[in-house]
Amino acid sequence: MARIYAPTSPEITEQEKNHMERVRRIAAEGMVLLENKGVLPLRADGRALAVFGNGVRKMVKGGTGSGDVNSRTVVNIEQGLEDAGFSIATKPWLDRFDQACADYGAGYMAEFQAILQEKGFAGVNWALENPYRDPAVPEITREDLAGTERDLALYVIARTSGEGADRKLNPGDYELSEREIENLKTLTSYYEHTVVILNVGGVIDTKFLRSQKGIDAVLLMSQPGCAGGLALADVLTGKVTPCGRLTATWAENYADYPSAESFSYLSGNLDDSEYREGIYVGYRWFDSFGLNPAYPFGFGRSYTEFALSTRRVEILGGAIRVTVSVKNTGALYAGRETVQVYVSQPQGKLDKPYQVLAGFAKTKKLAPGEEELLTVDFSIPSLASYDEERAAWVLEAGSYEIRVGTHSRDTHIVAALELDETVVTEQLQNKVRPDCELPGLHADPDRFYTYLSESAEKAAALKLEIIPSTIPTRTAHYGAEAVEMHTEKTEAVTLTDVLEEKATLEDLTAQLSVEELAALVVGAERGGLGSVSAVGAASAAVPGAAGDTSMELADSRGITNLVLADGPAGLRLSKSFVTDGQGNVIPGLGESAFGNLFDMLGVPAAQRPDGAVDHYQYCTAIPIATMLAQTWDPAAIEEAGDIVGSELEQFGVDLWLAPGMNIHRSPLCGRNFEYYSEDPLLSGLCAAADTRGVQRHPGRGTTIKHFALNNQEDNRMHCNSRCSERALREIYLKGFEIAVKESQPLALMTSYNLVNGIHAANHRELLTDILRCEWGFRGLVMTDWGTTAASEGFQYGSSDAALCVKAGNDLTMPGSQADVDAIVKAVGRELALAELQACAKRILELVLLRAKLQ
Ligand code: BGC
């Protein structure tokens, strides 16, 4: 019987209230003001507001799938505005939309139920591939407008997406729907001002919003978690001055994105995905190919204004320090500004984009007239590029221009670092070469974005010299083969012996038989704790958690299980569950993370025995990862991580299956909302901050995911992502590298897809050579859920459990008997016992860490 942590009282705790207040604050800081023609902030005068749109009552707090979090309540926009003292004058329209959703939802659920009855649990994939989406919003009629004050209307546009399916380029998703356009035309012809609120997890087409007269403000409220309506009201009323900044480029036209035609289903080929744009992702592409975005990377407006002035640029040892003063020059509102520092690297043998983000810093809240000195630091080697021919990171000779600004289209050259010879900063080996010819994309510096004063700034820039001999060259050493562990101990060693220091982990590992080792490196789905096993809900000690490690060696060796639960928008657990008098969880009772899925599957409802006890696991839905990143404030992200860390402790979860940190390669990736940005530095620093917050809580850890190139959702398990080694290292792996080096997450999850022809889960070069040997990762690597499950009819099949072990992928999740058998069979053939021991020992290290805290 497992220990149950969840409280038995449904009462709201002080911690829950406190977390709600904290996420309200963080969410307000992640909202991005895109347009404002003087209409915001609104006077908080308690009047009746005309509020329309699909996100008012059905505000999307975060996306769907494993990234969805079950909080006790979600404060929607209607409630948030009412709480701020407004009343809503358009309830009949909102009621009509509710009814339309209820009717449409009933039809959808009937179809889902029929599919489940036909296919059983496999039918869940239908829902992932055909996710529920609300129907079209009702038309706004004259009657809806009558009786409302004519000066202002709010219109909320909501979108949702989730794992298993990419977003569509259609009206109603990336595009505005015809009805949304009609409704907005109605509002702009009736009201003096219309404010549009975007309750979206990613980019949408904003052409209409920017061109329609009368739309006087556009606020990206994003997907803000459980206190979203309150946070929105804080920003609309000016209690918080908007200070979020975009973390991806919002294009004028979808076709402007470099992956527009080659992305996912749009390429007509779901088997292979070729990253032909190479390093030119996001603003690197728009800037280098002279395309003007609708909203550039890093952009966001405020209610006040700031003046920046660069005070100093210095070389301090191996680092650059840029000191910038920021002054709030407005008269009315206090606010925060983000200083962004970019670098233009010299063109040489290697193509370089126009500029890359090198560092950033955010001010505190500055009152009107107040000034703050910010410093932005970054290392000189962080400006290196990857040269595939030399298999090395190199700083090519030339001039490195330092640019300071408030977004990527507002950067100004303040200094130039001169390097007169090329320096190798790190000598590696190529490890992830593409499995096909991928012609590199070359940008022509003559077509780069430019602005009037650019050449004058170049000429006037302060020149600083980098002395090549001060930059050391690091050489990576790729570890020798794993060495078999042996022990002198003859008595059976248990984890308690290790805890009591009577034996070492090596002794314990060395004593385990091949069968025991194999049991340990495969998750507990195969009938461990749960009697109802389901992807994402295997844990029976913490219902709704995504899985456990093995309990099979609990009696014989005292090796207990680790509990793993999803994120990234909070901790994903079931809201409540029921135990019998002996503390055993009764599957199927309580409010599951899966709604009424088991009912629909026809699993007979469990009886509630006498003496049954209710338990509650109300977790806080924090803002989606993109919104956290939009704060550009590592301290705020660390705080979000701390909220999750406290809940991991409270409910007895060891590893959080988050943060997700894949790069926003295309705006249509169905899971972008779970990821931070198109920029690797920003992604890496956000993941490191999230990790620091979680890992403040001893024994609790993050699992950065999905490593690597999981940039599309359609056919995510069997798609081969093909990418140059340079783009992999500079763009797609870089964030992971930063997170590992800066924060040592306890775990990492591999992706489903193949990386240049090899399943990521089986990719030894990626998981051992790059992750562990080059970057020094010391944690546990696990697979994504079900990647080894048998599959048919795909060009690329599934990954292999024995090859996971061989690659250094320690834990196959959620695990099956077939995985255990495959591993046992492989030992002594393609798999060395030492390799299996190495994986088992890394799991044991975490089990031991947790045991030490109990
Ligand atoms: C997702 C992971 C998640 C896992 C467990 C998978 O479908 O891709 O991100 O952590 O399920 O729920």
mmCIF file of C-alpha atoms in Angstrom, residues 127-285:
data_model
loop_
_atom_site.group_PDB
_atom_site.id
_atom_site.type_symbol
_atom_site.label_atom_id
_atom_site.label_comp_id
_atom_site.label_asym_id
_atom_site.label_seq_id
_atom_site.Cartn_x
_atom_site.Cartn_y
_atom_site.Cartn_z
ATOM 1 C CA ALA A 127 -9.972 12.645 -29.506
ATOM 2 C CA LEU A 128 -6.329 13.736 -29.666
ATOM 3 C CA GLU A 129 -6.452 13.880 -33.451
ATOM 4 C CA ASN A 130 -9.937 15.428 -33.571
ATOM 5 C CA PRO A 131 -9.945 17.594 -30.500
ATOM 6 C CA TYR A 132 -13.163 19.223 -29.363
ATOM 7 C CA ARG A 133 -13.406 22.803 -30.519
ATOM 8 C CA ASP A 134 -16.239 25.171 -29.637
ATOM 9 C CA PRO A 135 -18.715 25.882 -32.432
ATOM 10 C CA ALA A 136 -18.984 29.231 -34.195
ATOM 11 C CA VAL A 137 -19.996 32.146 -31.997
ATOM 12 C CA PRO A 138 -23.487 33.605 -32.489
ATOM 13 C CA GLU A 139 -24.039 36.648 -34.610
ATOM 14 C CA ILE A 140 -24.203 39.942 -32.690
ATOM 15 C CA THR A 141 -27.628 41.397 -33.396
ATOM 16 C CA ARG A 142 -29.154 44.832 -32.908
ATOM 17 C CA GLU A 143 -30.933 43.513 -29.800
ATOM 18 C CA ASP A 144 -27.571 42.511 -28.321
ATOM 19 C CA LEU A 145 -26.327 46.055 -28.726
ATOM 20 C CA ALA A 146 -29.450 47.817 -27.517
ATOM 21 C CA GLY A 147 -29.159 49.217 -24.034
ATOM 22 C CA THR A 148 -25.356 49.122 -23.875
ATOM 23 C CA GLU A 149 -23.301 52.282 -23.602
ATOM 24 C CA ARG A 150 -21.956 53.199 -27.030
ATOM 25 C CA ASP A 151 -18.442 54.242 -26.132
ATOM 26 C CA LEU A 152 -16.735 50.874 -25.740
ATOM 27 C CA ALA A 153 -16.989 47.139 -26.423
ATOM 28 C CA LEU A 154 -14.638 44.298 -25.592
ATOM 29 C CA TYR A 155 -14.319 41.310 -27.908
ATOM 30 C CA VAL A 156 -12.456 38.200 -26.761
ATOM 31 C CA ILE A 157 -11.023 35.848 -29.379
ATOM 32 C CA ALA A 158 -10.063 32.473 -27.913
ATOM 33 C CA ARG A 159 -8.221 29.564 -29.491
ATOM 34 C CA THR A 160 -7.089 26.269 -28.078
ATOM 35 C CA SER A 161 -4.848 23.441 -29.182
ATOM 36 C CA GLY A 162 -3.094 20.482 -27.668
ATOM 37 C CA GLU A 163 -0.912 17.452 -28.132
ATOM 38 C CA GLY A 164 -1.456 14.997 -30.948
ATOM 39 C CA ALA A 165 -2.640 17.508 -33.564
ATOM 40 C CA ASP A 166 -1.205 20.574 -35.211
ATOM 41 C CA ARG A 167 -3.154 23.777 -35.548
ATOM 42 C CA LYS A 168 -4.991 24.512 -38.757
ATOM 43 C CA LEU A 169 -4.351 27.362 -41.085
ATOM 44 C CA ASN A 170 -8.112 27.807 -41.319
ATOM 45 C CA PRO A 171 -10.596 30.456 -40.326
ATOM 46 C CA GLY A 172 -11.446 29.839 -36.699
ATOM 47 C CA ASP A 173 -7.890 28.800 -35.874
ATOM 48 C CA TYR A 174 -4.932 30.693 -37.357
ATOM 49 C CA GLU A 175 -7.279 32.965 -39.285
ATOM 50 C CA LEU A 176 -10.213 34.852 -37.820
ATOM 51 C CA SER A 177 -13.505 33.185 -38.710
ATOM 52 C CA GLU A 178 -15.979 34.947 -40.960
ATOM 53 C CA ARG A 179 -18.329 35.307 -38.023
ATOM 54 C CA GLU A 180 -15.611 36.906 -35.891
ATOM 55 C CA ILE A 181 -14.924 39.382 -38.671
ATOM 56 C CA GLU A 182 -18.644 40.121 -39.108
ATOM 57 C CA ASN A 183 -19.078 40.595 -35.365
ATOM 58 C CA LEU A 184 -16.104 42.906 -35.145
ATOM 59 C CA LYS A 185 -17.472 44.946 -38.046
ATOM 60 C CA THR A 186 -20.776 45.220 -36.198
ATOM 61 C CA LEU A 187 -19.025 46.404 -33.042
ATOM 62 C CA THR A 188 -16.774 48.909 -34.761
ATOM 63 C CA SER A 189 -19.721 50.460 -36.588
ATOM 64 C CA TYR A 190 -21.727 50.818 -33.358
ATOM 65 C CA TYR A 191 -19.214 51.559 -30.628
ATOM 66 C CA GLU A 192 -16.755 54.391 -30.496
ATOM 67 C CA HIS A 193 -13.932 52.056 -29.426
ATOM 68 C CA THR A 194 -13.510 48.306 -29.653
ATOM 69 C CA VAL A 195 -10.882 46.525 -27.594
ATOM 70 C CA VAL A 196 -9.859 43.061 -28.790
ATOM 71 C CA ILE A 197 -8.510 40.574 -26.292
ATOM 72 C CA LEU A 198 -6.589 37.584 -27.582
ATOM 73 C CA ASN A 199 -7.037 34.547 -25.366
ATOM 74 C CA VAL A 200 -4.729 32.470 -27.542
ATOM 75 C CA GLY A 201 -1.765 30.178 -26.932
ATOM 76 C CA GLY A 202 0.116 31.224 -30.051
ATOM 77 C CA VAL A 203 0.208 33.356 -33.139
ATOM 78 C CA ILE A 204 -2.907 34.220 -35.144
ATOM 79 C CA ASP A 205 -3.393 36.356 -38.221
ATOM 80 C CA THR A 206 -3.855 39.953 -37.076
ATOM 81 C CA LYS A 207 -4.254 41.734 -40.429
ATOM 82 C CA PHE A 208 -7.938 42.469 -39.924
ATOM 83 C CA LEU A 209 -7.405 43.602 -36.340
ATOM 84 C CA ARG A 210 -4.768 46.083 -37.409
ATOM 85 C CA SER A 211 -6.652 47.439 -40.391
ATOM 86 C CA GLN A 212 -10.207 47.717 -39.086
ATOM 87 C CA LYS A 213 -11.019 51.262 -38.047
ATOM 88 C CA GLY A 214 -12.453 51.365 -34.547
ATOM 89 C CA ILE A 215 -10.359 48.517 -33.148
ATOM 90 C CA ASP A 216 -8.402 50.768 -30.869
ATOM 91 C CA ALA A 217 -6.613 48.311 -28.642
ATOM 92 C CA VAL A 218 -5.434 44.720 -28.933
ATOM 93 C CA LEU A 219 -4.237 42.922 -25.831
ATOM 94 C CA LEU A 220 -2.662 39.471 -25.959
ATOM 95 C CA MET A 221 -3.978 38.096 -22.664
ATOM 96 C CA SER A 222 -2.584 34.717 -23.678
ATOM 97 C CA GLN A 223 -3.688 31.613 -21.716
ATOM 98 C CA PRO A 224 -3.222 32.708 -18.152
ATOM 99 C CA GLY A 225 -4.111 29.819 -15.817
ATOM 100 C CA CYS A 226 -6.748 29.752 -13.103
ATOM 101 C CA ALA A 227 -6.726 33.422 -12.109
ATOM 102 C CA GLY A 228 -6.862 34.655 -15.699
ATOM 103 C CA GLY A 229 -10.000 36.814 -15.485
ATOM 104 C CA LEU A 230 -8.647 38.626 -12.435
ATOM 105 C CA ALA A 231 -5.273 39.240 -14.044
ATOM 106 C CA LEU A 232 -6.934 40.534 -17.200
ATOM 107 C CA ALA A 233 -9.024 42.997 -15.199
ATOM 108 C CA ASP A 234 -5.843 44.161 -13.434
ATOM 109 C CA VAL A 235 -4.271 45.011 -16.789
ATOM 110 C CA LEU A 236 -7.390 46.495 -18.395
ATOM 111 C CA THR A 237 -7.944 48.828 -15.473
ATOM 112 C CA GLY A 238 -4.310 49.857 -15.184
ATOM 113 C CA LYS A 239 -3.761 48.268 -11.794
ATOM 114 C CA VAL A 240 -0.901 46.555 -13.618
ATOM 115 C CA THR A 241 0.763 48.316 -16.535
ATOM 116 C CA PRO A 242 1.289 45.745 -19.297
ATOM 117 C CA CYS A 243 4.930 44.692 -19.497
ATOM 118 C CA GLY A 244 4.901 41.366 -21.354
ATOM 119 C CA ARG A 245 6.902 41.043 -24.566
ATOM 120 C CA LEU A 246 6.414 38.589 -27.450
ATOM 121 C CA THR A 247 8.598 35.510 -27.531
ATOM 122 C CA ALA A 248 7.856 34.710 -31.160
ATOM 123 C CA THR A 249 7.555 36.718 -34.349
ATOM 124 C CA TRP A 250 3.975 37.382 -35.435
ATOM 125 C CA ALA A 251 4.105 37.412 -39.221
ATOM 126 C CA GLU A 252 2.153 39.693 -41.510
ATOM 127 C CA ASN A 253 1.196 36.634 -43.587
ATOM 128 C CA TYR A 254 1.488 32.991 -42.657
ATOM 129 C CA ALA A 255 3.381 32.461 -45.934
ATOM 130 C CA ASP A 256 6.175 34.667 -44.580
ATOM 131 C CA TYR A 257 7.344 31.936 -42.192
ATOM 132 C CA PRO A 258 10.274 29.975 -43.606
ATOM 133 C CA SER A 259 8.626 26.640 -42.783
ATOM 134 C CA ALA A 260 5.262 27.746 -44.239
ATOM 135 C CA GLU A 261 5.061 25.041 -46.866
ATOM 136 C CA SER A 262 7.309 22.389 -45.394
ATOM 137 C CA PHE A 263 5.570 22.217 -42.006
ATOM 138 C CA SER A 264 3.730 19.059 -40.954
ATOM 139 C CA TYR A 265 0.546 18.250 -42.911
ATOM 140 C CA LEU A 266 1.058 21.237 -45.209
ATOM 141 C CA SER A 267 4.057 19.568 -46.831
ATOM 142 C CA GLY A 268 1.987 16.542 -47.801
ATOM 143 C CA ASN A 269 4.595 14.320 -46.117
ATOM 144 C CA LEU A 270 4.120 13.370 -42.496
ATOM 145 C CA ASP A 271 6.983 10.873 -42.525
ATOM 146 C CA ASP A 272 9.882 13.234 -43.070
ATOM 147 C CA SER A 273 10.109 16.825 -42.031
ATOM 148 C CA GLU A 274 13.008 18.742 -43.553
ATOM 149 C CA TYR A 275 14.210 21.795 -41.688
ATOM 150 C CA ARG A 276 15.488 23.499 -44.819
ATOM 151 C CA GLU A 277 15.536 26.922 -43.247
ATOM 152 C CA GLY A 278 18.493 25.774 -41.111
ATOM 153 C CA ILE A 279 19.366 28.373 -38.473
ATOM 154 C CA TYR A 280 16.943 30.941 -39.910
ATOM 155 C CA VAL A 281 14.130 30.415 -37.433
ATOM 156 C CA GLY A 282 11.876 33.210 -36.167
ATOM 157 C CA TYR A 283 13.374 36.689 -36.124
ATOM 158 C CA ARG A 284 16.663 35.303 -37.459
ATOM 159 C CA TRP A 285 14.719 34.645 -40.696
#
